Structures are given as structure tokens and as C-alpha cells.
Short mmCIF file of C-alpha atoms in Angstrom, two decimals:
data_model
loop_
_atom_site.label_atom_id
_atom_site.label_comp_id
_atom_site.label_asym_id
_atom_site.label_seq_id
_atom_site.Cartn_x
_atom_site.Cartn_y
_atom_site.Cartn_z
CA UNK A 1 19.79 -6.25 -23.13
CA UNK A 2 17.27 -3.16 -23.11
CA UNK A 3 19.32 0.08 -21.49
CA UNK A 4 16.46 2.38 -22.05
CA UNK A 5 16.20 4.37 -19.06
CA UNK A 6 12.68 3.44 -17.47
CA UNK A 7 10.65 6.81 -16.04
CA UNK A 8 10.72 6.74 -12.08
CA UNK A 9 7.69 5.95 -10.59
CA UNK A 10 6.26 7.49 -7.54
CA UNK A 11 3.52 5.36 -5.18
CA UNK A 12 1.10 7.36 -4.42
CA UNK A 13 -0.43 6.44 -1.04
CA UNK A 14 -2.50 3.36 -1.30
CA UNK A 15 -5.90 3.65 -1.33
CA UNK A 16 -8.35 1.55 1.14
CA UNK A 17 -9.68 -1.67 -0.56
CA UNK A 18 -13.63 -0.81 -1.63
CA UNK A 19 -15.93 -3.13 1.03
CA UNK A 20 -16.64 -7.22 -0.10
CA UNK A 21 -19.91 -7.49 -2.33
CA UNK A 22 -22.34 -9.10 -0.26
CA UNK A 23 -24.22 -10.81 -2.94
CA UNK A 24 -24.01 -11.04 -7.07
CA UNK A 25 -27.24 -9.54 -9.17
CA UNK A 26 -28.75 -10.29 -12.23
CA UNK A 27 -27.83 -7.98 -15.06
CA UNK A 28 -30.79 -9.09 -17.12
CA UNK A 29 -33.25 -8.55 -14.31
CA UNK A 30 -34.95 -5.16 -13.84
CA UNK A 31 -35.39 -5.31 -9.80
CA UNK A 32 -32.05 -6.32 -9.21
CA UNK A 33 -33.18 -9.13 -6.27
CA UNK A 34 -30.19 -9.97 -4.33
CA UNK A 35 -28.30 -13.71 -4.82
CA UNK A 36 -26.54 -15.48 -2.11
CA UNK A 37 -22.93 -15.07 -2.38
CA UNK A 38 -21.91 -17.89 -2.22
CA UNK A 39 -23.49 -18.90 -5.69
CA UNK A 40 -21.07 -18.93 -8.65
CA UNK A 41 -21.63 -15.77 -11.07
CA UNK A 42 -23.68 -17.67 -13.82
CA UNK A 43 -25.89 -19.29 -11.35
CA UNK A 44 -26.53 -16.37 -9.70
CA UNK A 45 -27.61 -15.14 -12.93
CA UNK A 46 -29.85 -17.79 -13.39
CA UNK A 47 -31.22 -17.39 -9.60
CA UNK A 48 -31.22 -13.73 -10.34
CA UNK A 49 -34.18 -14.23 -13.19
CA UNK A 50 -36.28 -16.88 -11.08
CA UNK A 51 -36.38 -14.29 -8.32
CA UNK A 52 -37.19 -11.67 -10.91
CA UNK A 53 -40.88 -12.74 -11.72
CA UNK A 54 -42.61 -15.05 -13.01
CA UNK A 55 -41.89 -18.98 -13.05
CA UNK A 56 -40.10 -19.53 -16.09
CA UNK A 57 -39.37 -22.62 -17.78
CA UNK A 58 -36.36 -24.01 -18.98
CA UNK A 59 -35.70 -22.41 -22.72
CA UNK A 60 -37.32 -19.36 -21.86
CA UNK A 61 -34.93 -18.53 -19.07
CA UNK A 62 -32.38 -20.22 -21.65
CA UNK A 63 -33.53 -17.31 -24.35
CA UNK A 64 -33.42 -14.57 -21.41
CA UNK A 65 -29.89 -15.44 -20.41
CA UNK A 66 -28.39 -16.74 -23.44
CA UNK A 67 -26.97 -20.17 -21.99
CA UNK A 68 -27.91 -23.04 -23.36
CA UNK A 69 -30.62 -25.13 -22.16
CA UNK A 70 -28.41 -27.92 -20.55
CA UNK A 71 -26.43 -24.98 -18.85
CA UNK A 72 -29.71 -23.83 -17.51
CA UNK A 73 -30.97 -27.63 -16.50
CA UNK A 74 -27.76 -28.09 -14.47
CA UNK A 75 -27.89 -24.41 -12.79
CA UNK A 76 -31.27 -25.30 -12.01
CA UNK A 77 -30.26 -28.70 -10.40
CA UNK A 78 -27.49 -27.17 -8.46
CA UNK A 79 -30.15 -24.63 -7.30
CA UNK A 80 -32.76 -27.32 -5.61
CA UNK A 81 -30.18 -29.33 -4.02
CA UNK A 82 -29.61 -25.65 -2.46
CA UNK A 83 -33.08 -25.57 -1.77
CA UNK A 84 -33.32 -22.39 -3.48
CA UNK A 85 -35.33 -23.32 -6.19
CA UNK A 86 -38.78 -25.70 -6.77
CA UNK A 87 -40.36 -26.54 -10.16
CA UNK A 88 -44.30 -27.40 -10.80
CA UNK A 89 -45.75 -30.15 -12.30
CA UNK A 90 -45.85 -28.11 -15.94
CA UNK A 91 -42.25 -27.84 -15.86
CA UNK A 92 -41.86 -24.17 -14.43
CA UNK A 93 -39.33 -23.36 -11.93
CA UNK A 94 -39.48 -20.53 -9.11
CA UNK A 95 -37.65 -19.36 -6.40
CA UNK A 96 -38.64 -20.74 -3.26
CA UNK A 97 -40.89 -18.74 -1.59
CA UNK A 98 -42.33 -18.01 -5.37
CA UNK A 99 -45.67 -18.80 -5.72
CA UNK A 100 -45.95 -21.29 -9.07
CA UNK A 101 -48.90 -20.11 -10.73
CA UNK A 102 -50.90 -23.12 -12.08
CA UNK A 103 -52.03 -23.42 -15.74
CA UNK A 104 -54.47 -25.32 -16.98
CA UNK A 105 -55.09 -25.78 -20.52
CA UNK A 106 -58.79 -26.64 -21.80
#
């Protein structure tokens, strides 16, 4: 059994909690868009880049964020059934409201 005396500690008067985030940002993303909060932190992420810019596709927004590309394919999926998120016909995905920019290649 430890008989050290332990110091008395005083409370100092408890300071008021700091106000609920209203929504998560993007660390990687310049603008800092704002996220629903009631997305989970990585997806948010992941929302946070669409909303960022450009349509991205799947391994570049895997390379940007540094998930893998099944993380990124199941963020994504989680996002649409939100209705958050749309991808074009080349495979580019973009927050609703996110114009997808059409390439064509010839």
C-alpha cells in the first residue's frame, strides 16, 4: 500500500462547455465547405473533397485522402444512398448540386 502523501488539489471553477460543432470539414480541402453532421468523420472527409472542386474519381480522391480505394467506393456508396453524392457515366463522382463536367476523348 502507497502512503505517499498525494498534493491537495483545488477545483478551480468549471469552465462553460465550448458550443456543439455544427458540421465536420475537410482537412485536405482548401475552402473548407461545410459537411452535414451527421456524417461519420472519414466520410465527411471524403464529402469534404467532392464539395471541394472538381469531380474526382475513385483513386484520385483515394491518393488525396490516403484511404484505400475500397474505403473510398463504400464512403461513396454510403454518400448516394444519402443523396449527397452522383457519379457520371466516366466514372467521376460530385456532390450533388456539382456540375459533372463531361469528357470526351477523340
Amino acid at each position: 500500500m502507497n502512503r505517499t502523501p498525494r498534493p491537495i488539489r483545488r477545483r478551480s471553477p468549471a469552465a462553460p462547455p465550448p458550443p456543439p460543432a455544427a458540421a465536420h470539414t475537410g482537412p485536405d480541402v482548401g475552402s473548407e465547405p461545410t459537411v452535414p453532421a451527421q456524417l461519420a468523420r472519414n466520410v465527411a472527409r471524403t464529402y469534404a473533397l467532392l464539395t471541394g472542386g472538381e469531380p474526382r474519381t475513385v483513386p484520385e480522391l483515394a491518393e488525396a485522402i490516403g484511404y484505400t480505394p475500397r474505403t473510398i467506393t463504400r464512403h461513396l456508396k454510403d454518400l448516394s444512398s444519402q443523396g449527397l453524392v452522383a457519379a457520371s457515366d466516366e466514372g467521376r463522382w460530385a456532390a450533388n448540386g456539382t456540375p459533372v463536367r463531361r469528357i470526351t476523348v477523340g
